[in-house]
CSV table of C-alpha atoms and ligand atoms in Angstrom, one decimal:
chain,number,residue,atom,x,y,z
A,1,UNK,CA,0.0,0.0,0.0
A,2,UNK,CA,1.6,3.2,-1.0
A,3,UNK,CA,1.1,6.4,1.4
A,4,UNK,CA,-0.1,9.7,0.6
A,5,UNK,CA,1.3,13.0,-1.3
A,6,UNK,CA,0.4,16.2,-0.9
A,7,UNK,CA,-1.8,16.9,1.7
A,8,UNK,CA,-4.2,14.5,1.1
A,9,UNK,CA,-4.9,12.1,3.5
A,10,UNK,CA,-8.5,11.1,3.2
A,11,UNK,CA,-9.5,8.1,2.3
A,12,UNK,CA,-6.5,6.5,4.3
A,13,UNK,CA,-7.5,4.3,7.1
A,14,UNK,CA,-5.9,3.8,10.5
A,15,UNK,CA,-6.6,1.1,12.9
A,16,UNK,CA,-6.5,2.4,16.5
A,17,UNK,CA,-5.6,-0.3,18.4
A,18,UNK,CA,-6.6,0.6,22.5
A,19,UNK,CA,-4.8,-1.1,25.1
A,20,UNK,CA,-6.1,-1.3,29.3
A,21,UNK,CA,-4.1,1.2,30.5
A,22,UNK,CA,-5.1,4.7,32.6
A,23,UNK,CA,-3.6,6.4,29.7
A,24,UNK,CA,-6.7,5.4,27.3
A,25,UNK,CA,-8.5,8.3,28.6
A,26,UNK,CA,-6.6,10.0,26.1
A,27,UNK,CA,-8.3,7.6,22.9
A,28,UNK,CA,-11.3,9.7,22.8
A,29,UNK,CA,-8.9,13.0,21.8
A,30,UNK,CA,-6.7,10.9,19.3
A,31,UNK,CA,-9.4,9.9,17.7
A,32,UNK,CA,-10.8,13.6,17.8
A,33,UNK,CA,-7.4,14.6,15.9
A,34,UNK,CA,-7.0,11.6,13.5
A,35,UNK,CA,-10.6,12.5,12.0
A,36,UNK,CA,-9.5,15.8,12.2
A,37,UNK,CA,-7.0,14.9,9.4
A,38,UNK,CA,-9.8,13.2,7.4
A,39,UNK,CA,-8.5,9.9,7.4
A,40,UNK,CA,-11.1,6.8,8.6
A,41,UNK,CA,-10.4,5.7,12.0
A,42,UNK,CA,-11.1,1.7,12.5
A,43,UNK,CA,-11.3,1.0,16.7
A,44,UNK,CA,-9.8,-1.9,18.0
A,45,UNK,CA,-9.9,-1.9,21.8
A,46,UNK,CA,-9.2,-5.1,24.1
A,47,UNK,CA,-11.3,-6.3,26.8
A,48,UNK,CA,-9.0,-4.3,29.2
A,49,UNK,CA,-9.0,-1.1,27.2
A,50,UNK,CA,-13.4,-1.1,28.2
A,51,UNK,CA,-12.6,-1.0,31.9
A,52,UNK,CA,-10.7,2.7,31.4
A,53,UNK,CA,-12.9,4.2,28.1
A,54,UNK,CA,-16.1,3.0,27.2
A,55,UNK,CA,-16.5,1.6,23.2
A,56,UNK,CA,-19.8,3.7,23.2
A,57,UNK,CA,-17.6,7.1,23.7
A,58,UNK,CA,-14.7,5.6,20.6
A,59,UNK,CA,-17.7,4.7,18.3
A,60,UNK,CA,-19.3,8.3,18.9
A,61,UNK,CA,-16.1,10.2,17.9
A,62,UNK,CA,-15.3,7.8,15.5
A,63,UNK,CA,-18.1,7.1,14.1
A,64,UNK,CA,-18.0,3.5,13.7
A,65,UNK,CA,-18.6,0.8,15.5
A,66,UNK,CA,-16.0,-0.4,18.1
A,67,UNK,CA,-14.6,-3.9,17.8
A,68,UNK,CA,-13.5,-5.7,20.8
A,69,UNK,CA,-14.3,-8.8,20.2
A,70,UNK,CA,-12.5,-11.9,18.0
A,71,UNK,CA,-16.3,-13.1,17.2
A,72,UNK,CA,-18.0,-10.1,17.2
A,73,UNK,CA,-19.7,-10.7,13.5
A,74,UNK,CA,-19.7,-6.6,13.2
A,75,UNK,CA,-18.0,-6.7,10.2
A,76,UNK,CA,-19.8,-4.5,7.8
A,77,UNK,CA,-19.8,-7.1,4.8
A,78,UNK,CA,-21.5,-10.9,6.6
A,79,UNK,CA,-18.4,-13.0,5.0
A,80,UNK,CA,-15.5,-11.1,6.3
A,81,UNK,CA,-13.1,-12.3,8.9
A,82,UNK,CA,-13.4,-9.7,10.8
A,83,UNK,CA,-9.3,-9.7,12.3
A,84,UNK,CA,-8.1,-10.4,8.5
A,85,UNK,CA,-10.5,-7.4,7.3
A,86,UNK,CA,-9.4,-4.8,9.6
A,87,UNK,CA,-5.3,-5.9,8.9
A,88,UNK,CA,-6.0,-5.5,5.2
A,89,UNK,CA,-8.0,-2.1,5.5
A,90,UNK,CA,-5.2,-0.4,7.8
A,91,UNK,CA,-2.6,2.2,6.3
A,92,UNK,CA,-1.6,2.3,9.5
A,93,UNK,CA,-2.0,0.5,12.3
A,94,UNK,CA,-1.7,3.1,15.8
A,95,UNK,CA,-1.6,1.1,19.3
A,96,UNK,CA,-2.0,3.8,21.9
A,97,UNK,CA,-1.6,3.2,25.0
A,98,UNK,CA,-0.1,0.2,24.3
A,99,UNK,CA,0.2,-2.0,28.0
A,100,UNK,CA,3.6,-4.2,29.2
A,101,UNK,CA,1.5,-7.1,28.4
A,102,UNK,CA,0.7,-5.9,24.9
A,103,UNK,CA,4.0,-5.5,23.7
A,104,UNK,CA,5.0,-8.8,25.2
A,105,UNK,CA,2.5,-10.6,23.2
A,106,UNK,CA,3.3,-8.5,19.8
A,107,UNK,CA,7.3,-9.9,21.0
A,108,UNK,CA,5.8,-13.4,21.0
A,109,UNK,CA,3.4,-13.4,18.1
A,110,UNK,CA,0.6,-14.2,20.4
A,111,UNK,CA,-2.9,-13.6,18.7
A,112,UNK,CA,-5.5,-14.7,21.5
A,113,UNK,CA,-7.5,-11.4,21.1
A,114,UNK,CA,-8.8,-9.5,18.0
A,115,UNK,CA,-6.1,-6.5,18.6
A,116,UNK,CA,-3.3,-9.0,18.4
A,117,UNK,CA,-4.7,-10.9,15.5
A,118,UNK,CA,-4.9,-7.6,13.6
A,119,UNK,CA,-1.3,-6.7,14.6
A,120,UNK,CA,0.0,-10.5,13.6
A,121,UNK,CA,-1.8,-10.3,10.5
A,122,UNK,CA,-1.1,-6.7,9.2
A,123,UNK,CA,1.1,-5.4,6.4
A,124,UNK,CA,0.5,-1.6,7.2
A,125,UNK,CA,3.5,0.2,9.2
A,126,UNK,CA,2.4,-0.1,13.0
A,127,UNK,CA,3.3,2.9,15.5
A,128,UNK,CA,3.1,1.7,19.1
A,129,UNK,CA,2.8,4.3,22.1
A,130,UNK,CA,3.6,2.5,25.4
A,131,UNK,CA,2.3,3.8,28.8
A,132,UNK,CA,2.7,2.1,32.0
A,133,UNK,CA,4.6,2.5,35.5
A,134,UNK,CA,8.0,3.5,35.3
A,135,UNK,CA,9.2,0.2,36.1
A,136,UNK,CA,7.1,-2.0,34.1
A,137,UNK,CA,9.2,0.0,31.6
A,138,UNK,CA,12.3,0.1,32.5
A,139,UNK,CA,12.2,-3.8,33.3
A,140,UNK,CA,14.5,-5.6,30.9
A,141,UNK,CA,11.7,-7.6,29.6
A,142,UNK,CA,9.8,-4.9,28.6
A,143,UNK,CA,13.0,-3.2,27.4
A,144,UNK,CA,13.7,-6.4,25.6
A,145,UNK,CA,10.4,-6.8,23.7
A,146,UNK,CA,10.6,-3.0,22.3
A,147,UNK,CA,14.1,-3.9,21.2
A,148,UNK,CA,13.0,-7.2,19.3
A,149,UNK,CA,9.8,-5.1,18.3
A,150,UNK,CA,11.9,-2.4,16.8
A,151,UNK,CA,14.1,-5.1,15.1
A,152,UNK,CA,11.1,-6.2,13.5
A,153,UNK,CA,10.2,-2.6,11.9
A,154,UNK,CA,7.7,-1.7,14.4
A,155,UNK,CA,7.9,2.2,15.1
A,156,UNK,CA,7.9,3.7,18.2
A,157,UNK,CA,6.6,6.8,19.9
A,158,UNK,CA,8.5,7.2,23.5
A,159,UNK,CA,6.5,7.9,26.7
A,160,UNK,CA,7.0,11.3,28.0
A,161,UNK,CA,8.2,11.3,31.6
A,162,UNK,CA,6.6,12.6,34.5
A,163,UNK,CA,4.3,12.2,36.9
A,164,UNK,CA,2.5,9.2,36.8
A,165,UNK,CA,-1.1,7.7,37.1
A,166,UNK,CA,0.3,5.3,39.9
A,167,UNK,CA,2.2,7.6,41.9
A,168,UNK,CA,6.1,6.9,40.7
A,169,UNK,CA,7.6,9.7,38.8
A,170,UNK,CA,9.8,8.5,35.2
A,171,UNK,CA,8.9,7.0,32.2
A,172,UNK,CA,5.9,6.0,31.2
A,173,UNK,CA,3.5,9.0,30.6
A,174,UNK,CA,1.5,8.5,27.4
A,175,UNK,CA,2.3,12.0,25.2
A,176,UNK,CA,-0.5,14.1,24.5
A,177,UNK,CA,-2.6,13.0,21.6
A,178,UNK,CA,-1.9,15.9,19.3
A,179,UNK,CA,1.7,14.7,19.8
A,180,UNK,CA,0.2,11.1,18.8
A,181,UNK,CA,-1.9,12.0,15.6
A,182,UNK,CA,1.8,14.1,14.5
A,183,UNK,CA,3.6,10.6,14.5
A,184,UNK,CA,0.7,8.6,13.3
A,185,UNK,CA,0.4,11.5,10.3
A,186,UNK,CA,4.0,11.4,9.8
A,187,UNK,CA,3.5,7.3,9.5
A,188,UNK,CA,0.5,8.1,6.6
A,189,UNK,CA,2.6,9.9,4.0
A,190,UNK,CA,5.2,8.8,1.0
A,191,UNK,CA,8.5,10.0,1.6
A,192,UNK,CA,8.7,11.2,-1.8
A,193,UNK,CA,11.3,13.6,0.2
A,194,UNK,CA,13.5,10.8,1.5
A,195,UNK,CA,17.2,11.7,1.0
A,196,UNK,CA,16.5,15.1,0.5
A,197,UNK,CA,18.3,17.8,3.1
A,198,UNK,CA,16.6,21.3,3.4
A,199,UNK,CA,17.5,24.2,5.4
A,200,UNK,CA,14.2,26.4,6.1
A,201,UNK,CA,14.1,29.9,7.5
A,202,UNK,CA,10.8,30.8,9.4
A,203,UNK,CA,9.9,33.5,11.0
A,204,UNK,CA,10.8,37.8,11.6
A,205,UNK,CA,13.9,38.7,13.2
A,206,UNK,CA,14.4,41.7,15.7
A,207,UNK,CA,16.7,43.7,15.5
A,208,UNK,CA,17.8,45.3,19.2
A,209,UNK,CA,17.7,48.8,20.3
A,210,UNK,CA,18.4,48.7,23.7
A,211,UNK,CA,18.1,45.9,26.4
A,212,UNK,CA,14.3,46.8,26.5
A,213,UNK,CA,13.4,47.8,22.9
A,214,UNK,CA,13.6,46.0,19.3
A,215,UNK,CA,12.1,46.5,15.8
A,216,UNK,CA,10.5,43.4,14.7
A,217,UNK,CA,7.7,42.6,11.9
A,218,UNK,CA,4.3,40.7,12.2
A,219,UNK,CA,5.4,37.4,10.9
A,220,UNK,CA,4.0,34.6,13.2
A,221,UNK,CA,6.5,31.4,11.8
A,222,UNK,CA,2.9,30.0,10.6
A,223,UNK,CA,4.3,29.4,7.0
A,224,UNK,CA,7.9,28.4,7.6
A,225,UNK,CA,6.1,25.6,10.1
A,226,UNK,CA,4.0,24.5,7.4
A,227,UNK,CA,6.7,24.0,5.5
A,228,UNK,CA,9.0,22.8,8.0
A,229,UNK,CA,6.2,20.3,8.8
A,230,UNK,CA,5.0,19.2,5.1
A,231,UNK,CA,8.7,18.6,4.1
A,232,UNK,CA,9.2,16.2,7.4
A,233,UNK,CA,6.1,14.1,6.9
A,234,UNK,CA,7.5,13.6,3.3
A,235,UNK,CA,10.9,12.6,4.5
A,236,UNK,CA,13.0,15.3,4.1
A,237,UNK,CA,15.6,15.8,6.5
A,238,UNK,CA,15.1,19.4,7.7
A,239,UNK,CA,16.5,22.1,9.4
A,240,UNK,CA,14.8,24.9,10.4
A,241,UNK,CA,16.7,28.5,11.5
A,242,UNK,CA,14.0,30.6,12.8
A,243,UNK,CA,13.8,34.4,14.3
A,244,UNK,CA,11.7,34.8,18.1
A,245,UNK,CA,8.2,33.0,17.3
A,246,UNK,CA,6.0,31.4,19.8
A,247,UNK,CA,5.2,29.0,17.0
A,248,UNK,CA,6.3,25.5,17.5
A,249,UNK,CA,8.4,23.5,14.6
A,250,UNK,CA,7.5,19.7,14.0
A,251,UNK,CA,9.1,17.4,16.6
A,252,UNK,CA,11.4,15.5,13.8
A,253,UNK,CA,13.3,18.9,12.5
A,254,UNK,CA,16.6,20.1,13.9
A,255,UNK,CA,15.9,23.5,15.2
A,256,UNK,CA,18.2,26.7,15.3
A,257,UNK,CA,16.7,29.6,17.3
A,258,UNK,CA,18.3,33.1,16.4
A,259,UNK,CA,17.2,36.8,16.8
A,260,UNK,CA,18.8,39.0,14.6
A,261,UNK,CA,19.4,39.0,10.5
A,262,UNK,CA,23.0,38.9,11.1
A,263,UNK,CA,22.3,36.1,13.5
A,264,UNK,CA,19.8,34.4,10.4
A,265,UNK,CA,22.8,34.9,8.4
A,266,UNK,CA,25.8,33.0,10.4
A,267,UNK,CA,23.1,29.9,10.7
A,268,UNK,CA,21.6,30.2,6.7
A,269,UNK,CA,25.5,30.0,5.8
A,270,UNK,CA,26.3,27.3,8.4
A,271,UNK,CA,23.6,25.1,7.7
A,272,UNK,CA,23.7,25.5,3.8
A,273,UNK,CA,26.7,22.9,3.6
A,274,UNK,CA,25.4,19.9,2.2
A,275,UNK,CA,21.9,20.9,1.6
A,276,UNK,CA,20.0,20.1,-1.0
A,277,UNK,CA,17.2,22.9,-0.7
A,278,UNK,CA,16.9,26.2,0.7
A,279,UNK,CA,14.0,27.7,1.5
A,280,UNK,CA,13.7,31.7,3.0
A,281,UNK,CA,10.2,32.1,4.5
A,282,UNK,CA,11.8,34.4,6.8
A,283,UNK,CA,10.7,38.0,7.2
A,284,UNK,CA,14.7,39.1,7.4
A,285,UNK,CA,14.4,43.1,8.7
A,286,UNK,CA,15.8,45.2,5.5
A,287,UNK,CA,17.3,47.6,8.7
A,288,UNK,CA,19.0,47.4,12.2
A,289,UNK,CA,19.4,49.9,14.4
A,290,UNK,CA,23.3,51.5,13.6
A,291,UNK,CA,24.2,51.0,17.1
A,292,UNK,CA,22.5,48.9,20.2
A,293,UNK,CA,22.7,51.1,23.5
A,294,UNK,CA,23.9,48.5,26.2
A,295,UNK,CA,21.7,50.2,29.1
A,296,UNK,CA,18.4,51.4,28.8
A,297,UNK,CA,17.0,54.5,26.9
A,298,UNK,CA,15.3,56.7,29.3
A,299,UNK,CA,12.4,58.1,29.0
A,300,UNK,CA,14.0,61.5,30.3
A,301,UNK,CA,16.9,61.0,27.3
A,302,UNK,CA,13.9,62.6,24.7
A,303,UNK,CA,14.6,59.8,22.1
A,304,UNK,CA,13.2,61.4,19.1
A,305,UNK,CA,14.3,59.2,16.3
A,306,UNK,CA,16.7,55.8,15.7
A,307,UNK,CA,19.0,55.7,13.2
A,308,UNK,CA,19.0,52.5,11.1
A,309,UNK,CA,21.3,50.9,8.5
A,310,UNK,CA,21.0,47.9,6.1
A,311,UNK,CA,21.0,45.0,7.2
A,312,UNK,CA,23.1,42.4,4.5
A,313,UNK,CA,20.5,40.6,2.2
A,314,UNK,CA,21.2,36.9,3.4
A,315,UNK,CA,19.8,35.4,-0.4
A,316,UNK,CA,22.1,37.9,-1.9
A,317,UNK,CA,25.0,37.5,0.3
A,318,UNK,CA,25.1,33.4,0.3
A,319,UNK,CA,24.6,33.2,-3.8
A,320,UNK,CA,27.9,32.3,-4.3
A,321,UNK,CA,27.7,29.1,-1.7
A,322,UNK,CA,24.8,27.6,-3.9
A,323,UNK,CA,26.5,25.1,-5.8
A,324,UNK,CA,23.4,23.0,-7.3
A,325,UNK,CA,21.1,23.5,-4.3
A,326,UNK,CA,17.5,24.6,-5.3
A,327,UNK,CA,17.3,28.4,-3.5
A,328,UNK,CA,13.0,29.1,-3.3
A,329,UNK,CA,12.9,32.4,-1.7
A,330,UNK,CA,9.2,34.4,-0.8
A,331,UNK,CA,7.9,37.9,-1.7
A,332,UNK,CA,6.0,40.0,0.7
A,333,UNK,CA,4.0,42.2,-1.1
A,334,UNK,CA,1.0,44.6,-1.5
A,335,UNK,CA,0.9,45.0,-4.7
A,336,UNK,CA,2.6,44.4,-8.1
A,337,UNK,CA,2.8,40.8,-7.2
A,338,UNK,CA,4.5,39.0,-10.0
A,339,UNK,CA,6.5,42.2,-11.5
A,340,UNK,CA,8.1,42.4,-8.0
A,341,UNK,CA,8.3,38.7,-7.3
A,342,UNK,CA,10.3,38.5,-10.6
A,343,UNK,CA,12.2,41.1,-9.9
A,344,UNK,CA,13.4,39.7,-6.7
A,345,UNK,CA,13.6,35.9,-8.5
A,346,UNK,CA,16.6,37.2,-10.5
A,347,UNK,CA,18.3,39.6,-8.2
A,348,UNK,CA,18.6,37.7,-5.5
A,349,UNK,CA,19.6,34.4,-7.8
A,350,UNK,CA,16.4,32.2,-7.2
A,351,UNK,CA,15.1,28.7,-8.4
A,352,UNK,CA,11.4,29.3,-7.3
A,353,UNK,CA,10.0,32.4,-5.1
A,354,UNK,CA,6.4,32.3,-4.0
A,355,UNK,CA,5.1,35.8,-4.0
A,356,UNK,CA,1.8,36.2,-1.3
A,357,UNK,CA,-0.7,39.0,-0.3
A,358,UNK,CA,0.3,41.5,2.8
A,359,UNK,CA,-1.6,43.5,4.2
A,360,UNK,CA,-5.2,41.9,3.8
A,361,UNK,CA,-7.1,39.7,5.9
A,362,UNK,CA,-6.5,36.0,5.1
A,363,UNK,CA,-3.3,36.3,3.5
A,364,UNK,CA,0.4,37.0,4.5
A,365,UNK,CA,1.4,37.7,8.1
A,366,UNK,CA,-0.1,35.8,11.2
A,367,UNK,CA,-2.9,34.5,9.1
A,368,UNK,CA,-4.0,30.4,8.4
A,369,UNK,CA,-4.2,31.0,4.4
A,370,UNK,CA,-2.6,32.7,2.4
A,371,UNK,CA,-2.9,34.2,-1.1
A,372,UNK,CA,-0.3,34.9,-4.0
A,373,UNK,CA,1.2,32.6,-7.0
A,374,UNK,CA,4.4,30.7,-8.0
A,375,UNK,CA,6.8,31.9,-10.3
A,376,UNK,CA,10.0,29.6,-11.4
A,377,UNK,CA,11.0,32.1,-14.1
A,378,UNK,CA,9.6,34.8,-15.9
A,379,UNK,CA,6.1,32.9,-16.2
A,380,UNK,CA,3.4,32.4,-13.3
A,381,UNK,CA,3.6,28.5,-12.1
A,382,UNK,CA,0.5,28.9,-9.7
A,383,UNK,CA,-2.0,31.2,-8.2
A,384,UNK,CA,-3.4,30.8,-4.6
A,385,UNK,CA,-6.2,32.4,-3.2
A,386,UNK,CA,-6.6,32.1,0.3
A,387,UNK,CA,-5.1,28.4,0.7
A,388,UNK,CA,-4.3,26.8,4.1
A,389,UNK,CA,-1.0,27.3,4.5
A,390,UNK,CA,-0.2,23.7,5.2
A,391,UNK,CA,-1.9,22.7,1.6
A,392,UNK,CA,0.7,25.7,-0.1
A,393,UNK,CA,3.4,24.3,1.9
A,394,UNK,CA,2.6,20.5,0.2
A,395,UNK,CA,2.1,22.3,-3.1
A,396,UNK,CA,5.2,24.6,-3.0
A,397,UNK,CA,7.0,20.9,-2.1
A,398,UNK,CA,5.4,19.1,-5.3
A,399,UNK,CA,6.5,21.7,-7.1
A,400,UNK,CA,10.3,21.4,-5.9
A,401,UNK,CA,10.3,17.7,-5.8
A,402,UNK,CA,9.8,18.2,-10.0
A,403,UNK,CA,12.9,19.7,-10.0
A,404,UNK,CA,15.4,18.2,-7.4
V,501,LIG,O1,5.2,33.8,9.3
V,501,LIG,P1,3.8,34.1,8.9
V,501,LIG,O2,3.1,34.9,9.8
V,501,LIG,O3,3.1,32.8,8.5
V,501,LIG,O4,3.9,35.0,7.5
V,501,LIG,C1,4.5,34.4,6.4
V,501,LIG,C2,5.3,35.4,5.6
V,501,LIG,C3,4.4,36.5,5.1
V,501,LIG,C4,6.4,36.1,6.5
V,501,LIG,C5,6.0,34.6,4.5
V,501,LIG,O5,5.1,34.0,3.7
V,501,LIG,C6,6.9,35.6,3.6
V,501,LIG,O6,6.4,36.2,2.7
V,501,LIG,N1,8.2,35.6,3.9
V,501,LIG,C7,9.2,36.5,3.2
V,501,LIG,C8,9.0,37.9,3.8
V,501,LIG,C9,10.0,38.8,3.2
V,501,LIG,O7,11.0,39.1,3.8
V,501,LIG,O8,9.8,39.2,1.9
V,501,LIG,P2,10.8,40.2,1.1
V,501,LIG,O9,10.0,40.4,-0.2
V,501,LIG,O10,11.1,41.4,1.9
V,501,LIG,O11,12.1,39.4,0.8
V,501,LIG,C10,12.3,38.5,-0.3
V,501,LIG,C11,13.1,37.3,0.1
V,501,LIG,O12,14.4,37.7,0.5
V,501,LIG,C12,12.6,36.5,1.2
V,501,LIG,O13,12.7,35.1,0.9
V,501,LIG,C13,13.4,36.9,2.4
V,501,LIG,O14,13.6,35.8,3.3
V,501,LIG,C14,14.7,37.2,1.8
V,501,LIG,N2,15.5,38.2,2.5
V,501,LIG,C15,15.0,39.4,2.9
V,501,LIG,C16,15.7,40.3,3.6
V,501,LIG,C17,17.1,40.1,3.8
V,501,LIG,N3,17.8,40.9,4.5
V,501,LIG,N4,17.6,38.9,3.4
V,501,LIG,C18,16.9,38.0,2.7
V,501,LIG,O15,17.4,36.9,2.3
């Protein structure tokens, strides 16, 4: 079965496979965010799993019947075995929270119940998320059965630790489900992007006055974690350099936090050795302050005015470093889209620049979508209008994968 491209994931199934742990108070939520995604979600819970989270609160969120049982005869079509069925429909198969005992029997290759039948008999990926006491964990036959289970191909999401259910404090916490539906989405796509290394700046800088003061600009990292995100799910390998954001980057990039454009600079040129794509999302300030004060303006000091000087243009600046990497920069404009975006294509010695909207509601800075269009030379690629952010981000990718 292959996985999706793009950002397409419905019509993919996943098999959510619910353990008897505490943690499965959490199903309800993961289920909440994998239907989120549009994908059909399949419950599997064993006989355990009911005594924490009743079926009738999985099958309302999910909206499908919950199987528990080996012999259950719910299978939608009367001559289906219902284990085999399930296995064959899964694109993934998610166990969360997956119990000591589970894994043990996963490790063995028992199949007494219908969630270990389904695991035994599966060819879909399977992402496991253990949760238990601290030292049901850290026992070395627990430790042992991940090992041989991770041997065997099955992926992993580690506990958080913490404060536990039972009272110990470690290993062992079940992470949050929108942690959860990230792996199991990451677990979904092709990695049409495997192999590939991309460096991806996200983000405003500021640019220091005093210890109190900076200029800054209203970019919220939205797009460069789009981006950052789309590109991981597809395999990429992806750093991401990004000015002060409150944003947070998908948990499988590398992340380099900086401040200032010189600051964007020294990591852009750092991290462009060996990379395969660069990508400047960033809104790099055009102007720094000529000098930072070390000690605070005062009121009383009258400050009437700040004088400013360039800052260096970090796409200009790094040209010379870009050997055969593909350079997609973006244009932040009001108006003239494509005349300026072209402008800044060839001047600044880009592959690809995607010019969007400031200034508008629902497009540019801060905003979920975003409006604008493609260019790869002096032709328009694209148009947008008002597009998620996180589809752009898979179609800016499609776009690049043509040509890397
Ligand atoms: O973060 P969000 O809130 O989601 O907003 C997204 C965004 C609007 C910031 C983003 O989509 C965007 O347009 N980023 C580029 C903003 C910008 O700086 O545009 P520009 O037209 O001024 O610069 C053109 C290109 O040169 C950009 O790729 C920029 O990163 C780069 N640049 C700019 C200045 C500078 N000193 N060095 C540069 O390399």
């Amino acid at each position: 079965m292959g996985g999706a491209t793009g950002e397409d994931l419905a019509g993919r199934t996943v098999v959510y496979g619910i353990t008897g742990g505490i943690a499965a108070y959490k199903a309800p939520m993961v289920v909440r965010g994998l239907k989120a995604l549009g994908v059909d979600v399949h419950t599997v819970m064993t006989e355990a799993a009911t005594h924490f989270v009743t079926p009738l609160t999985l099958q309302t969120v999910s909206g499908r019947a919950v199987c528990t049982e080996l012999f259950s005869g719910l299978s939608p079509d009367a001559h289906e075995v219902e284990h085999i069925a399930l296995a064959d429909r899964a694109d993934l198969l998610l166990i969360a929270p997956a119990t000591a005992d589970f894994m043990a029997k996963m490790a063995l290759g028992l199949a007494d119940d219908l969630l270990s039948c389904v695991a035994l008999a599966t060819k879909a990926p399977i992402l496991v998320c253990p949760s238990m006491n601290v030292n049901m964990y850290n026992h070395p036959a627990t430790r042992k059965n991940i090992e041989v289970l991770k041997e065997r191909g099955v992926h992993f999401l580690e506990p958080a630790s913490g404060e536990l259910a039972c009272g110990w404090e470690g290993a062992g916490r079940l992470p949050e489900p929108p942690r959860i539906v990230a792996e199991a989405k990451r677990h979904l796509y092709q990695k049409d992007l495997a192999g590939i290394s991309m460096v991806i700046t996200c983000g405003p800088t500021a640019e220091d006055i005093d210890p109190v003061r900076f200029i800054t600009n209203r970019s919220s990292g939205k797009m460069g974690a789009a981006l950052v995100e789309a590109a991981c799910v597809r395999g990429a390998n992806v750093k991401v350099v990004s000015g002060p954001v409150a944003t947070e980057y998908a948990p499988w990039a590398e992340v380099v936090m900086v401040r200032s454009a010189e600051a964007m600079l020294d990591a852009v040129t750092e991290g462009l050795k060996g990379t395969d794509v660069l990508i400047m999302a960033a809104a790099v300030a055009d102007y720094t302050p000529a000098s930072y004060r070390s000690s605070k303006i005062k009121k009383k000091d009258r400050l009437t005015a700040v004088e400013l000087k360039s800052t260096a243009d970090i796409l200009s600046t790094i040209k010379p470093l870009k050997r055969d990497a593909f350079f997609v920069g973006f244009a932040a404009e009001t108006e003239n889209l494509s005349d300026s975006a072209r402008q800044k294509l060839v001047s600044k010695g880009l592959d690809m620049i995607v010019a969007n909207r400031v200034g508008e509601a629902g497009s540019g800075f801060a905003s979920d979508t975003n409006s604008g269009l493609i260019l790869v030379g002096p032709g328009v690629l694209d148009t947008f209008e008002h597009l998620e952010k996180e589809a752009l981000a898979h179609k800016i990718l499609d776009y690049i994968r043509e040509r890397v």
